[in-house]
CSV table of C-alpha atoms and ligand atoms in Angstrom, one decimal:
chain,number,residue,atom,x,y,z
A,995,MET,CA,-17.3,-7.6,0.8
A,996,TYR,CA,-18.0,-6.5,-2.7
A,997,LEU,CA,-15.0,-5.7,-4.8
A,998,TYR,CA,-14.8,-4.4,-8.4
A,999,ASN,CA,-13.0,-7.0,-10.5
A,1000,SER,CA,-11.1,-5.4,-13.4
A,1001,ALA,CA,-11.0,-8.8,-15.1
A,1002,THR,CA,-14.8,-9.0,-15.3
A,1003,ARG,CA,-15.5,-5.4,-15.1
A,1004,LYS,CA,-18.1,-6.1,-12.4
A,1005,LYS,CA,-18.5,-5.5,-8.8
A,1006,GLU,CA,-18.5,-9.1,-7.3
A,1007,LEU,CA,-19.0,-10.6,-3.9
A,1008,PHE,CA,-15.6,-11.5,-2.7
A,1009,VAL,CA,-15.3,-15.2,-1.8
A,1010,PRO,CA,-11.8,-16.5,-1.1
A,1011,ASN,CA,-10.6,-19.7,-2.8
A,1012,HIS,CA,-9.7,-21.3,0.5
A,1013,PRO,CA,-11.5,-20.8,3.8
A,1014,ASP,CA,-8.3,-20.5,5.9
A,1015,ILE,CA,-6.4,-18.0,3.8
A,1016,VAL,CA,-6.8,-15.0,1.5
A,1017,LYS,CA,-3.9,-14.9,-0.9
A,1018,MET,CA,-3.1,-11.4,-1.9
A,1019,TYR,CA,-0.3,-10.1,-4.2
A,1020,THR,CA,0.8,-6.6,-4.9
A,1021,CYS,CA,3.1,-5.2,-7.5
A,1022,GLY,CA,5.9,-3.5,-5.5
A,1023,PRO,CA,8.1,-0.5,-6.4
A,1024,THR,CA,10.7,-0.3,-8.9
A,1025,VAL,CA,13.5,0.9,-6.6
A,1026,TYR,CA,15.5,3.3,-8.9
A,1027,HIS,CA,14.2,6.4,-7.3
A,1028,PHE,CA,12.0,7.6,-4.4
A,1029,ALA,CA,8.3,6.6,-4.6
A,1030,HIS,CA,6.1,9.6,-5.5
A,1031,ILE,CA,2.9,10.3,-3.6
A,1032,GLY,CA,1.0,8.9,-6.7
A,1033,ASN,CA,2.7,5.5,-6.2
A,1034,LEU,CA,1.9,5.8,-2.5
A,1035,ARG,CA,-1.8,6.3,-3.3
A,1036,SER,CA,-1.8,2.9,-4.7
A,1037,TYR,CA,-0.1,1.4,-1.7
A,1038,ILE,CA,-2.4,3.2,0.8
A,1039,MET,CA,-5.5,1.8,-0.9
A,1040,GLU,CA,-4.0,-1.7,-1.1
A,1041,ASP,CA,-3.2,-1.4,2.5
A,1042,VAL,CA,-6.8,-0.5,3.3
A,1043,LEU,CA,-8.0,-3.5,1.4
A,1044,GLU,CA,-5.7,-5.8,3.3
A,1045,LYS,CA,-6.6,-4.3,6.6
A,1046,PHE,CA,-10.3,-4.4,5.8
A,1047,LEU,CA,-10.2,-8.1,4.9
A,1048,ARG,CA,-8.4,-8.7,8.3
A,1049,TRP,CA,-11.0,-6.5,10.1
A,1050,GLU,CA,-13.7,-8.7,8.6
A,1051,GLY,CA,-11.9,-11.7,10.0
A,1052,TYR,CA,-10.1,-13.2,7.0
A,1053,PRO,CA,-6.6,-14.4,7.6
A,1054,VAL,CA,-4.6,-12.7,4.8
A,1055,LYS,CA,-1.1,-13.6,3.4
A,1056,ARG,CA,0.1,-10.8,1.4
A,1057,VAL,CA,3.2,-10.9,-0.8
A,1058,MET,CA,5.0,-8.0,-2.6
A,1059,ASN,CA,7.9,-7.9,-5.0
A,1060,ILE,CA,10.7,-5.3,-5.1
A,1061,THR,CA,11.6,-4.7,-8.7
A,1062,ASP,CA,15.4,-4.5,-8.7
A,1063,VAL,CA,16.0,-5.9,-12.1
A,1064,GLY,CA,14.3,-6.2,-15.5
A,1065,HIS,CA,11.9,-3.1,-15.5
A,1066,LEU,CA,13.0,-1.4,-18.7
A,1067,ALA,CA,12.5,2.3,-19.5
A,1068,SER,CA,9.4,1.3,-21.3
A,1069,ASP,CA,6.7,-1.1,-19.9
A,1070,ALA,CA,7.1,-2.8,-23.2
A,1071,ASP,CA,10.4,-4.6,-23.5
A,1072,THR,CA,12.5,-1.7,-24.8
A,1073,GLY,CA,15.0,0.8,-23.5
A,1074,GLU,CA,17.6,0.5,-20.8
A,1075,ASP,CA,17.0,-1.1,-17.3
A,1076,LYS,CA,15.6,1.6,-15.0
A,1077,MET,CA,17.8,0.4,-12.2
A,1078,LEU,CA,20.9,0.8,-14.4
A,1079,LYS,CA,19.8,4.3,-15.3
A,1080,GLY,CA,19.3,5.1,-11.6
A,1081,ALA,CA,22.8,3.8,-10.8
A,1082,ARG,CA,24.4,5.8,-13.5
A,1083,ARG,CA,22.5,8.9,-12.4
A,1084,GLU,CA,23.9,8.7,-8.8
A,1085,HIS,CA,27.3,7.1,-9.6
A,1086,LYS,CA,26.4,4.0,-7.4
A,1087,THR,CA,26.1,0.3,-8.1
A,1088,VAL,CA,22.7,-1.2,-8.9
A,1089,MET,CA,22.6,-3.0,-5.6
A,1090,GLU,CA,23.4,0.2,-3.7
A,1091,ILE,CA,20.6,2.0,-5.5
A,1092,ALA,CA,18.2,-0.9,-4.8
A,1093,LYS,CA,19.1,-1.0,-1.1
A,1094,PHE,CA,18.9,2.8,-0.7
A,1095,TYR,CA,15.5,3.2,-2.4
A,1096,THR,CA,14.0,0.1,-0.9
A,1097,ASP,CA,14.7,1.5,2.5
A,1098,ALA,CA,13.4,4.9,1.6
A,1099,PHE,CA,10.2,3.3,0.3
A,1100,PHE,CA,9.5,1.4,3.5
A,1101,ALA,CA,10.4,4.6,5.6
A,1102,ASP,CA,7.7,6.4,3.5
A,1103,CYS,CA,5.2,3.6,4.0
A,1104,ALA,CA,5.8,3.7,7.8
A,1105,LYS,CA,5.1,7.4,7.8
A,1106,LEU,CA,1.8,6.7,6.0
A,1107,ASN,CA,0.9,3.8,8.3
A,1108,ILE,CA,1.2,1.4,5.5
A,1109,LYS,CA,1.8,-2.1,6.9
A,1110,THR,CA,4.7,-4.1,5.4
A,1111,PRO,CA,3.3,-7.1,3.6
A,1112,ASP,CA,3.9,-10.5,5.1
A,1113,VAL,CA,6.4,-11.4,2.5
A,1114,VAL,CA,8.6,-8.8,0.6
A,1115,GLU,CA,10.7,-10.4,-2.1
A,1116,PRO,CA,13.3,-8.8,-4.4
A,1117,ALA,CA,13.2,-9.9,-8.0
A,1118,THR,CA,16.9,-10.7,-8.0
A,1119,ALA,CA,16.3,-13.4,-5.3
A,1120,CYS,CA,14.1,-15.6,-7.4
A,1121,ILE,CA,16.0,-16.2,-10.7
A,1122,GLY,CA,15.4,-20.1,-10.3
A,1123,GLU,CA,11.7,-19.6,-10.2
A,1124,TYR,CA,11.7,-17.7,-13.5
A,1125,ILE,CA,13.9,-20.2,-15.2
A,1126,LYS,CA,11.6,-23.0,-14.0
A,1127,ILE,CA,8.5,-21.3,-15.5
A,1128,ILE,CA,10.3,-20.3,-18.7
A,1129,THR,CA,11.6,-23.8,-19.2
A,1130,ARG,CA,8.1,-25.3,-19.1
A,1131,LEU,CA,6.8,-22.6,-21.4
A,1132,LEU,CA,9.4,-23.5,-24.0
A,1133,ASP,CA,8.7,-27.2,-23.5
A,1134,THR,CA,4.9,-26.7,-24.1
A,1135,GLY,CA,5.3,-24.4,-27.0
A,1136,TYR,CA,4.1,-21.2,-25.4
A,1137,ALA,CA,7.6,-19.6,-25.7
A,1138,TYR,CA,10.3,-19.4,-28.4
A,1139,GLN,CA,13.8,-18.4,-28.7
A,1140,ALA,CA,14.7,-15.6,-31.2
A,1141,GLY,CA,17.8,-13.5,-31.5
A,1142,GLY,CA,19.2,-14.8,-28.2
A,1143,ASN,CA,16.0,-13.8,-26.2
A,1144,ILE,CA,13.1,-15.9,-25.1
A,1145,TYR,CA,9.7,-14.5,-26.0
A,1146,PHE,CA,6.1,-15.5,-24.9
A,1147,ASP,CA,4.1,-16.4,-27.9
A,1148,THR,CA,0.8,-14.6,-27.5
A,1149,SER,CA,-0.7,-16.2,-30.6
A,1150,LYS,CA,-0.9,-19.5,-28.7
A,1151,LEU,CA,-3.6,-18.1,-26.4
A,1152,GLU,CA,-7.3,-18.1,-27.1
A,1153,ARG,CA,-7.5,-14.7,-25.3
A,1154,TYR,CA,-4.5,-12.5,-24.6
A,1155,TYR,CA,-6.0,-9.1,-24.0
A,1156,VAL,CA,-7.6,-9.3,-20.6
A,1157,PHE,CA,-7.4,-5.7,-19.7
A,1158,ASN,CA,-8.1,-4.0,-23.0
A,1159,ASP,CA,-10.6,-1.2,-22.9
A,1160,HIS,CA,-9.0,-0.1,-26.0
A,1161,GLU,CA,-8.6,-1.3,-29.6
A,1162,GLU,CA,-6.2,-4.2,-29.9
A,1163,GLU,CA,-4.2,-2.3,-32.4
A,1164,ASP,CA,-3.6,0.6,-30.0
A,1165,LEU,CA,-2.5,-1.6,-27.4
A,1166,ALA,CA,0.0,-3.6,-29.4
A,1167,VAL,CA,3.3,-2.3,-28.1
A,1168,GLY,CA,4.9,-2.2,-31.6
A,1169,VAL,CA,2.6,0.5,-32.7
A,1170,ARG,CA,2.9,2.8,-29.7
A,1171,ASP,CA,4.7,6.0,-30.2
A,1172,SER,CA,8.3,6.0,-28.9
A,1173,VAL,CA,8.5,2.2,-28.8
A,1174,GLU,CA,10.9,0.7,-31.1
A,1175,GLU,CA,9.7,-2.5,-32.8
A,1176,ASP,CA,11.7,-5.6,-31.8
A,1177,ARG,CA,12.2,-7.5,-35.0
A,1178,ASN,CA,12.8,-10.9,-33.2
A,1179,LYS,CA,9.2,-11.0,-32.2
A,1180,ARG,CA,6.7,-13.2,-34.2
A,1181,SER,CA,3.9,-10.9,-33.2
A,1182,LYS,CA,3.9,-7.4,-31.9
A,1183,ALA,CA,2.2,-8.3,-28.6
A,1184,ASP,CA,4.8,-11.0,-27.8
A,1185,PHE,CA,7.0,-10.1,-24.8
A,1186,VAL,CA,10.3,-11.0,-23.4
A,1187,LEU,CA,10.6,-13.6,-20.7
A,1188,TRP,CA,14.5,-13.8,-20.6
A,1189,PHE,CA,17.0,-11.5,-22.2
A,1190,THR,CA,20.4,-12.6,-23.3
A,1191,LYS,CA,20.8,-10.0,-26.0
A,1192,SER,CA,20.1,-6.5,-25.4
A,1193,LYS,CA,21.2,-3.3,-27.0
A,1194,PHE,CA,22.5,-2.3,-23.6
A,1195,GLU,CA,25.5,-4.6,-23.1
A,1196,ASP,CA,26.4,-3.0,-19.8
A,1197,GLN,CA,23.4,-4.6,-18.0
A,1198,ALA,CA,24.9,-4.9,-14.5
A,1199,LEU,CA,23.0,-7.9,-13.2
A,1200,LYS,CA,23.2,-11.1,-15.1
A,1201,TRP,CA,22.7,-14.8,-14.3
A,1202,ASP,CA,23.4,-18.1,-16.0
A,1203,SER,CA,20.4,-19.8,-17.6
A,1204,PRO,CA,19.9,-22.7,-20.0
A,1205,TRP,CA,19.7,-20.1,-22.8
A,1206,GLY,CA,22.8,-18.2,-21.9
A,1207,VAL,CA,23.8,-15.5,-19.5
A,1208,GLY,CA,21.2,-12.8,-19.2
A,1209,TYR,CA,18.4,-11.4,-17.0
A,1210,PRO,CA,14.6,-11.8,-16.6
A,1211,GLY,CA,11.9,-9.7,-18.2
A,1212,TRP,CA,9.9,-7.5,-15.8
A,1213,HIS,CA,6.6,-9.4,-16.1
A,1214,ILE,CA,7.9,-12.9,-15.2
A,1215,GLU,CA,9.1,-11.6,-11.8
A,1216,CYS,CA,5.5,-11.2,-10.4
A,1217,SER,CA,4.3,-14.6,-11.7
A,1218,GLY,CA,7.4,-16.3,-10.2
A,1219,ILE,CA,7.4,-14.5,-6.8
A,1220,SER,CA,3.6,-14.9,-6.4
A,1221,MET,CA,3.8,-18.7,-7.2
A,1222,LYS,CA,6.8,-19.2,-4.9
A,1223,HIS,CA,5.0,-17.8,-1.8
A,1224,LEU,CA,1.3,-18.2,-2.6
A,1225,GLY,CA,1.2,-21.4,-4.8
A,1226,GLU,CA,-0.8,-22.0,-7.9
A,1227,ASP,CA,-3.7,-19.7,-7.3
A,1228,LEU,CA,-4.4,-16.2,-6.0
A,1229,ASP,CA,-7.4,-14.5,-4.6
A,1230,ILE,CA,-6.5,-10.8,-5.3
A,1231,HIS,CA,-3.8,-9.2,-7.4
A,1232,CYS,CA,-3.4,-5.4,-7.0
A,1233,GLY,CA,-1.5,-2.7,-8.7
A,1234,GLY,CA,-1.9,0.8,-10.1
A,1235,ILE,CA,-4.1,1.1,-13.2
A,1236,ASP,CA,-1.0,1.6,-15.5
A,1237,ASN,CA,0.1,-1.9,-14.5
A,1238,ALA,CA,-3.1,-3.4,-16.1
A,1239,PHE,CA,-1.5,-3.4,-19.6
A,1240,PRO,CA,0.9,-4.7,-20.6
A,1241,HIS,CA,2.2,-5.9,-17.1
A,1242,HIS,CA,-0.8,-7.7,-15.7
A,1243,THR,CA,-2.1,-8.9,-19.0
A,1244,ASN,CA,1.4,-10.5,-19.5
A,1245,GLU,CA,1.4,-12.0,-16.0
A,1246,ILE,CA,-2.0,-13.7,-16.7
A,1247,ALA,CA,-0.8,-15.0,-20.1
A,1248,GLN,CA,2.5,-16.6,-18.8
A,1249,SER,CA,1.0,-17.8,-15.5
A,1250,GLU,CA,-2.0,-19.5,-16.9
A,1251,ALA,CA,0.0,-21.0,-19.8
A,1252,TYR,CA,2.4,-22.4,-17.3
A,1253,LEU,CA,-0.2,-23.7,-14.8
A,1254,GLY,CA,-2.7,-24.9,-17.3
A,1255,HIS,CA,-5.6,-23.3,-15.3
A,1256,LYS,CA,-7.0,-20.0,-14.1
A,1257,TRP,CA,-4.6,-18.2,-11.8
A,1258,CYS,CA,-6.1,-15.2,-10.1
A,1259,ASN,CA,-9.8,-14.4,-9.3
A,1260,PHE,CA,-9.8,-10.6,-8.5
A,1261,TRP,CA,-7.8,-7.8,-10.1
A,1262,MET,CA,-7.8,-4.6,-8.2
A,1263,HIS,CA,-6.5,-1.5,-9.9
A,1264,VAL,CA,-6.0,1.8,-8.2
A,1265,HIS,CA,-6.4,4.8,-10.4
A,1266,HIS,CA,-3.9,7.5,-10.7
A,1267,LEU,CA,-3.1,10.5,-8.7
A,1268,ASN,CA,-2.7,13.4,-11.1
A,1269,THR,CA,-1.6,17.0,-10.9
A,1270,ALA,CA,-3.2,19.8,-12.8
A,1271,ASP,CA,-0.6,19.1,-15.5
A,1272,GLY,CA,-1.3,15.4,-15.8
A,1273,LYS,CA,-0.1,12.1,-14.4
A,1274,MET,CA,2.7,12.1,-11.8
A,1275,SER,CA,5.8,10.1,-13.1
A,1276,LYS,CA,9.1,9.3,-11.7
A,1277,SER,CA,10.8,9.6,-15.0
A,1278,LYS,CA,9.7,13.3,-15.2
A,1279,GLY,CA,12.5,14.3,-12.8
A,1280,GLU,CA,10.9,16.5,-10.2
A,1281,PHE,CA,8.0,14.8,-8.4
A,1282,LEU,CA,6.2,15.0,-5.1
A,1283,THR,CA,7.5,12.8,-2.2
A,1284,VAL,CA,6.5,12.3,1.4
A,1285,SER,CA,9.7,14.1,2.4
A,1286,LEU,CA,8.6,17.1,0.4
A,1287,LEU,CA,5.2,17.2,2.2
A,1288,GLU,CA,7.0,17.0,5.5
A,1289,GLU,CA,9.4,19.8,4.5
A,1290,LYS,CA,6.3,21.9,3.8
A,1291,GLY,CA,5.0,21.1,7.3
A,1292,TYR,CA,2.4,18.5,6.5
A,1293,ASP,CA,1.9,15.4,8.6
A,1294,PRO,CA,2.1,12.5,6.2
A,1295,LEU,CA,-1.1,11.1,7.6
A,1296,VAL,CA,-2.9,14.2,6.2
A,1297,TYR,CA,-2.0,12.8,2.8
A,1298,ARG,CA,-3.4,9.4,3.7
A,1299,PHE,CA,-6.7,11.2,5.0
A,1300,PHE,CA,-6.8,13.0,1.7
A,1301,CYS,CA,-6.6,9.7,-0.3
A,1302,LEU,CA,-9.2,8.0,1.8
A,1303,GLN,CA,-11.7,10.7,1.0
A,1304,SER,CA,-11.8,9.7,-2.6
A,1305,HIS,CA,-12.7,6.5,-4.3
A,1306,TYR,CA,-9.7,4.3,-5.5
A,1307,ARG,CA,-11.4,3.8,-8.9
A,1308,LYS,CA,-11.5,7.4,-9.8
A,1309,ALA,CA,-8.5,9.6,-10.7
A,1310,LEU,CA,-7.6,11.9,-8.0
A,1311,VAL,CA,-6.2,15.4,-8.6
A,1312,PHE,CA,-3.6,16.6,-6.1
A,1313,SER,CA,-3.2,20.3,-5.3
A,1314,TRP,CA,-1.8,22.1,-2.3
A,1315,GLU,CA,-5.2,23.6,-1.7
A,1316,ASN,CA,-6.8,20.2,-1.6
A,1317,LEU,CA,-4.2,19.0,0.8
A,1318,ASP,CA,-4.7,22.1,3.0
A,1319,ASN,CA,-8.4,21.3,3.2
A,1320,ALA,CA,-7.6,17.7,4.2
A,1321,ALA,CA,-5.1,19.0,6.9
A,1322,GLY,CA,-7.8,21.3,8.3
A,1323,ALA,CA,-10.3,18.5,8.5
A,1324,TYR,CA,-7.8,16.1,10.0
A,1325,GLN,CA,-6.8,18.5,12.8
A,1326,LYS,CA,-10.5,19.2,13.5
A,1327,LEU,CA,-11.2,15.5,13.7
A,1328,ILE,CA,-8.3,14.9,16.1
A,1329,GLY,CA,-9.6,17.9,18.3
A,1330,LYS,CA,-13.0,16.3,18.5
A,1331,ILE,CA,-11.6,13.0,19.6
A,1332,ALA,CA,-9.3,14.6,22.1
A,1333,ALA,CA,-12.4,16.2,23.7
A,1334,LEU,CA,-13.8,12.7,24.5
A,1335,ASP,CA,-13.1,11.5,28.0
A,1336,PRO,CA,-10.8,8.4,27.9
A,1337,ALA,CA,-12.0,7.4,31.3
A,1338,GLY,CA,-15.7,7.4,30.2
A,1339,GLY,CA,-16.9,4.0,31.5
A,1340,ALA,CA,-17.8,0.8,29.7
A,1341,ALA,CA,-18.7,0.7,26.0
A,1342,ASP,CA,-22.3,-0.1,25.0
A,1343,GLN,CA,-22.1,-3.4,23.0
A,1344,GLN,CA,-25.3,-2.8,21.1
A,1345,VAL,CA,-24.3,0.6,19.8
A,1346,LEU,CA,-20.8,-0.8,18.9
A,1347,ALA,CA,-22.4,-3.6,16.8
A,1348,GLU,CA,-24.7,-1.2,15.1
A,1349,TYR,CA,-22.0,1.3,14.0
A,1350,ARG,CA,-19.5,-1.4,13.2
A,1351,GLU,CA,-22.0,-2.8,10.7
A,1352,LYS,CA,-22.5,0.6,9.1
A,1353,PHE,CA,-18.7,1.0,8.7
A,1354,GLY,CA,-18.4,-2.5,7.3
A,1355,LYS,CA,-21.1,-1.9,4.8
A,1356,ALA,CA,-19.6,1.3,3.6
A,1357,VAL,CA,-16.0,0.0,3.2
A,1358,GLY,CA,-17.2,-3.4,2.1
A,1359,ASN,CA,-18.9,-1.7,-0.9
A,1360,ASP,CA,-15.9,-1.8,-3.2
A,1361,LEU,CA,-13.7,-0.1,-0.6
A,1362,ASN,CA,-15.8,3.1,-0.4
A,1363,THR,CA,-13.4,4.7,2.1
A,1364,SER,CA,-15.0,8.1,1.9
A,1365,MET,CA,-18.3,6.5,3.2
A,1366,GLY,CA,-16.1,4.8,5.8
A,1367,VAL,CA,-14.8,8.2,6.9
A,1368,THR,CA,-18.5,9.4,7.0
A,1369,ALA,CA,-19.3,6.4,9.3
A,1370,LEU,CA,-16.5,7.5,11.5
A,1371,TYR,CA,-18.0,11.0,11.9
A,1372,ASP,CA,-21.4,9.5,12.5
A,1373,ALA,CA,-19.9,7.4,15.4
A,1374,LEU,CA,-18.5,10.6,16.9
A,1375,LYS,CA,-22.0,12.2,16.7
A,1376,ALA,CA,-23.8,9.1,18.1
A,1377,LYS,CA,-25.9,9.3,21.2
A,1378,THR,CA,-23.8,7.2,23.4
A,1379,ASN,CA,-21.0,7.5,25.9
A,1380,ASP,CA,-17.4,8.5,25.2
A,1381,ALA,CA,-16.2,5.0,25.9
A,1382,THR,CA,-18.4,3.6,23.0
A,1383,LYS,CA,-17.2,6.3,20.7
A,1384,LEU,CA,-13.6,5.7,21.4
A,1385,ALA,CA,-14.0,2.0,21.0
A,1386,LEU,CA,-15.6,2.6,17.6
A,1387,LEU,CA,-12.9,4.9,16.5
A,1388,ASP,CA,-10.2,2.4,17.6
A,1389,SER,CA,-12.0,-0.3,15.6
A,1390,PHE,CA,-12.4,1.8,12.4
A,1391,ASP,CA,-8.8,3.0,12.6
A,1392,GLN,CA,-7.5,-0.5,12.4
A,1393,VAL,CA,-8.6,-0.1,8.7
A,1394,LEU,CA,-8.2,3.5,8.1
A,1395,SER,CA,-4.9,3.7,10.1
A,1396,LEU,CA,-5.0,7.5,10.8
A,1397,SER,CA,-3.4,7.1,14.2
A,1398,LEU,CA,-6.6,8.7,15.7
A,1399,LEU,CA,-6.4,7.7,19.3
A,1400,GLY,CA,-2.6,8.3,19.6
A,1401,LYS,CA,-2.9,11.8,18.1
A,1402,ALA,CA,-5.9,12.6,20.2
A,1403,ALA,CA,-4.0,11.5,23.3
A,1404,ALA,CA,-1.0,13.7,22.4
A,1405,LYS,CA,-3.4,16.6,21.7
A,1406,ARG,CA,-5.0,16.0,25.2
A,1407,ALA,CA,-1.6,16.0,26.9
A,1408,GLU,CA,-0.7,19.2,25.1
A,1409,LEU,CA,-3.9,20.9,26.1
A,1410,ALA,CA,-3.4,19.7,29.7
A,1411,ALA,CA,0.1,21.1,29.7
A,1412,GLN,CA,-1.1,24.3,28.3
A,1413,ALA,CA,-3.9,24.5,31.0
A,1414,ALA,CA,-1.4,23.6,33.8
A,1415,SER,CA,0.9,26.5,32.9
A,1416,ALA,CA,-2.0,28.8,32.3
A,1417,SER,CA,-3.3,28.1,35.8
A,1418,GLY,CA,0.0,28.6,37.4
A,1419,GLN,CA,0.6,24.9,37.9
A,1420,GLY,CA,3.2,24.6,35.2
A,1421,ASP,CA,5.8,23.7,37.8
A,1422,ILE,CA,4.4,20.2,38.1
A,1423,VAL,CA,7.0,17.9,36.6
A,1424,ILE,CA,5.8,14.5,35.3
A,1425,THR,CA,8.4,11.8,34.5
A,1426,GLY,CA,7.5,8.4,33.1
A,1427,GLU,CA,8.0,6.0,30.2
A,1428,GLY,CA,7.2,8.4,27.4
A,1429,ASP,CA,3.5,7.8,26.8
A,1430,PRO,CA,1.6,11.1,26.3
A,1431,GLU,CA,-1.7,9.6,27.2
A,1432,ILE,CA,-0.4,8.3,30.6
A,1433,ASP,CA,1.6,11.6,31.2
A,1434,ALA,CA,-1.6,13.5,30.8
A,1435,LEU,CA,-3.5,11.3,33.2
A,1436,VAL,CA,-0.7,11.5,35.8
A,1437,LEU,CA,-0.7,15.3,35.4
A,1438,ARG,CA,-4.5,15.5,35.9
A,1439,ARG,CA,-4.1,13.5,39.1
A,1440,ALA,CA,-1.3,15.8,40.4
A,1441,GLN,CA,-3.4,18.9,39.5
A,1442,ALA,CA,-6.4,17.4,41.3
A,1443,LYS,CA,-4.2,16.8,44.4
A,1444,LYS,CA,-3.0,20.3,44.3
A,1445,ALA,CA,-6.4,21.6,44.1
A,1446,LYS,CA,-7.3,19.3,47.0
A,1447,ASP,CA,-9.8,17.2,44.9
A,1448,PHE,CA,-8.7,14.0,46.5
A,1449,ALA,CA,-11.7,11.9,45.2
A,1450,GLU,CA,-10.7,12.8,41.6
A,1451,ALA,CA,-7.0,12.1,42.4
A,1452,ASP,CA,-7.9,8.7,43.7
A,1453,ARG,CA,-10.1,7.9,40.8
A,1454,ILE,CA,-7.4,8.6,38.4
A,1455,ARG,CA,-4.9,6.6,40.5
A,1456,ASP,CA,-7.3,3.6,40.3
A,1457,GLU,CA,-7.6,4.0,36.5
A,1458,LEU,CA,-3.9,4.1,36.2
A,1459,LYS,CA,-3.6,1.0,38.4
A,1460,GLN,CA,-6.0,-0.8,36.0
A,1461,ARG,CA,-3.8,0.2,33.2
A,1462,GLY,CA,-0.8,-1.4,35.0
A,1463,VAL,CA,0.7,2.0,35.8
A,1464,GLU,CA,2.1,2.8,39.3
A,1465,VAL,CA,2.5,6.4,40.3
A,1466,THR,CA,4.9,7.8,42.9
A,1467,ASP,CA,4.7,11.3,44.1
A,1468,THR,CA,7.7,13.4,44.0
A,1469,LYS,CA,8.7,16.8,45.2
A,1470,GLN,CA,8.2,18.4,41.8
A,1471,GLY,CA,5.1,16.4,40.8
A,1472,ALA,CA,4.9,12.6,40.1
A,1473,SER,CA,6.7,9.9,38.3
A,1474,TRP,CA,5.1,6.7,36.8
A,1475,ARG,CA,6.2,3.3,35.6
A,1476,ARG,CA,4.4,0.3,34.2
A,1477,VAL,CA,4.4,-2.7,36.6
B,784,AMP,P1,6.6,1.7,-10.1
B,784,AMP,O1,7.5,1.8,-8.8
B,784,AMP,O2,6.8,2.6,-11.1
B,784,AMP,O3,6.8,0.2,-10.5
B,784,AMP,O4,5.1,1.8,-9.6
B,784,AMP,C1,4.7,1.4,-8.3
B,784,AMP,C2,3.1,1.4,-8.3
B,784,AMP,O5,2.6,2.7,-8.3
B,784,AMP,C3,2.5,0.6,-9.4
B,784,AMP,O6,1.5,-0.2,-8.8
B,784,AMP,C4,2.0,1.7,-10.3
B,784,AMP,O7,0.9,1.2,-11.1
B,784,AMP,C5,1.6,2.8,-9.3
B,784,AMP,N1,1.5,4.1,-9.9
B,784,AMP,C6,2.4,4.7,-10.7
B,784,AMP,N2,2.1,6.0,-11.0
B,784,AMP,C7,1.0,6.2,-10.2
B,784,AMP,C8,0.2,7.4,-10.0
B,784,AMP,N3,0.4,8.6,-10.6
B,784,AMP,N4,-0.9,7.3,-9.2
B,784,AMP,C9,-1.2,6.1,-8.5
B,784,AMP,N5,-0.4,5.0,-8.7
B,784,AMP,C10,0.6,5.0,-9.5
B,785,ZN,ZN1,3.9,-6.9,-11.0
């Protein structure tokens, strides 16, 4: 696969460091509030990347942090801890806030078919890792102590600004608007590794360290958690584009200074979801969430479909009109798939290979998901039997995760029920184990029997048998169970 690497600003052929594993790290949520659908755009695209790598046959190990300490109100090291602000807002403890919003985050992810990474690690669980890294950075002169805090000394590096498409002066945190200069820093770009002195003395979470009781900076957590679970090198590090600077720049600085060698090969950054008024932000107060989409009657997977139709390296503008268009297209797509015959014979291996290659080329070209969706429509239009089409859709959906076959089966069951009641056969009662696709088949068999089409009824019974389903006729219709 080809992937754009933000670190080299080039699309490069992806080659993993090790043949037996792709090591992938994702910056996780700061759990002081609900994730907005902009955050979730990043997680959807990262999910597609992981699933595509697996689809291509790579074994992936993916790690994600949960930021439950250290992320201050500014991405520079100033302001109050976001977690503490959240706790105060809701009159809860920081740990209660962390638990509540971590659970809410994964509930949203589940609704969007975002797979939970192999390892999810809260920042507060790895204090020992940060202390180990900071100790070595102090020993080797990459860090210094000033005013009670430990700072990374960016002047010790040959190259600090990895992700700077801007002037160095503009990026230096000290000169940004609204960021107060920290007089302990030797240089404006230096950043905090460990705080013991903060203006905010009520910092709730503190740990003992060789430098006094305190808490870690935000950036050190991703280096520490990544190294704990993935070792001394990484294949791909992901995050939203706002993480590129200073967060990822600082991660590279401290990790490579600590390790003494290159750390991560590929940096993948998802661009922002914006509204007509600009970037979506949690700190703005009111923002768009998955629950809000549901309240307004949207299936969350419509939002996933909407995201897949744009390229992750372009800003995406959200509007209700755009979402309505995606909803219409998604329903139409499900309708088309529902019209395919799920008992349509054997798949054509040659056609499968041909269309799988098309899909792989599309998505393998820097995660061009909209071309992947086009490949999916092409498969639907292919001159082949329904079994081949369904096998292709099933395969592509392992990457796109739009629940295509499940939704189509439910649609088929719904249509069959409607047809049954319309033709006066609505009195047929099917009982089973709660699988709409099997319910629909059992209903079709019962209808065939009622219409004295015994050949069709027997054919369906055989198909059900092949699927391990046993049907028993009842007075009202039929009941089924898996055997
Ligand atoms: P946070 O919970 O604020 O730490 O952010 C979680 C992830 O969402 C990070 O990878 C951010 O870079 C990303 N992110 C933040 N805002 C947006 C946005 N408007 N669109 C897309 N991704 C975003
Ligand atoms: Zn991070």
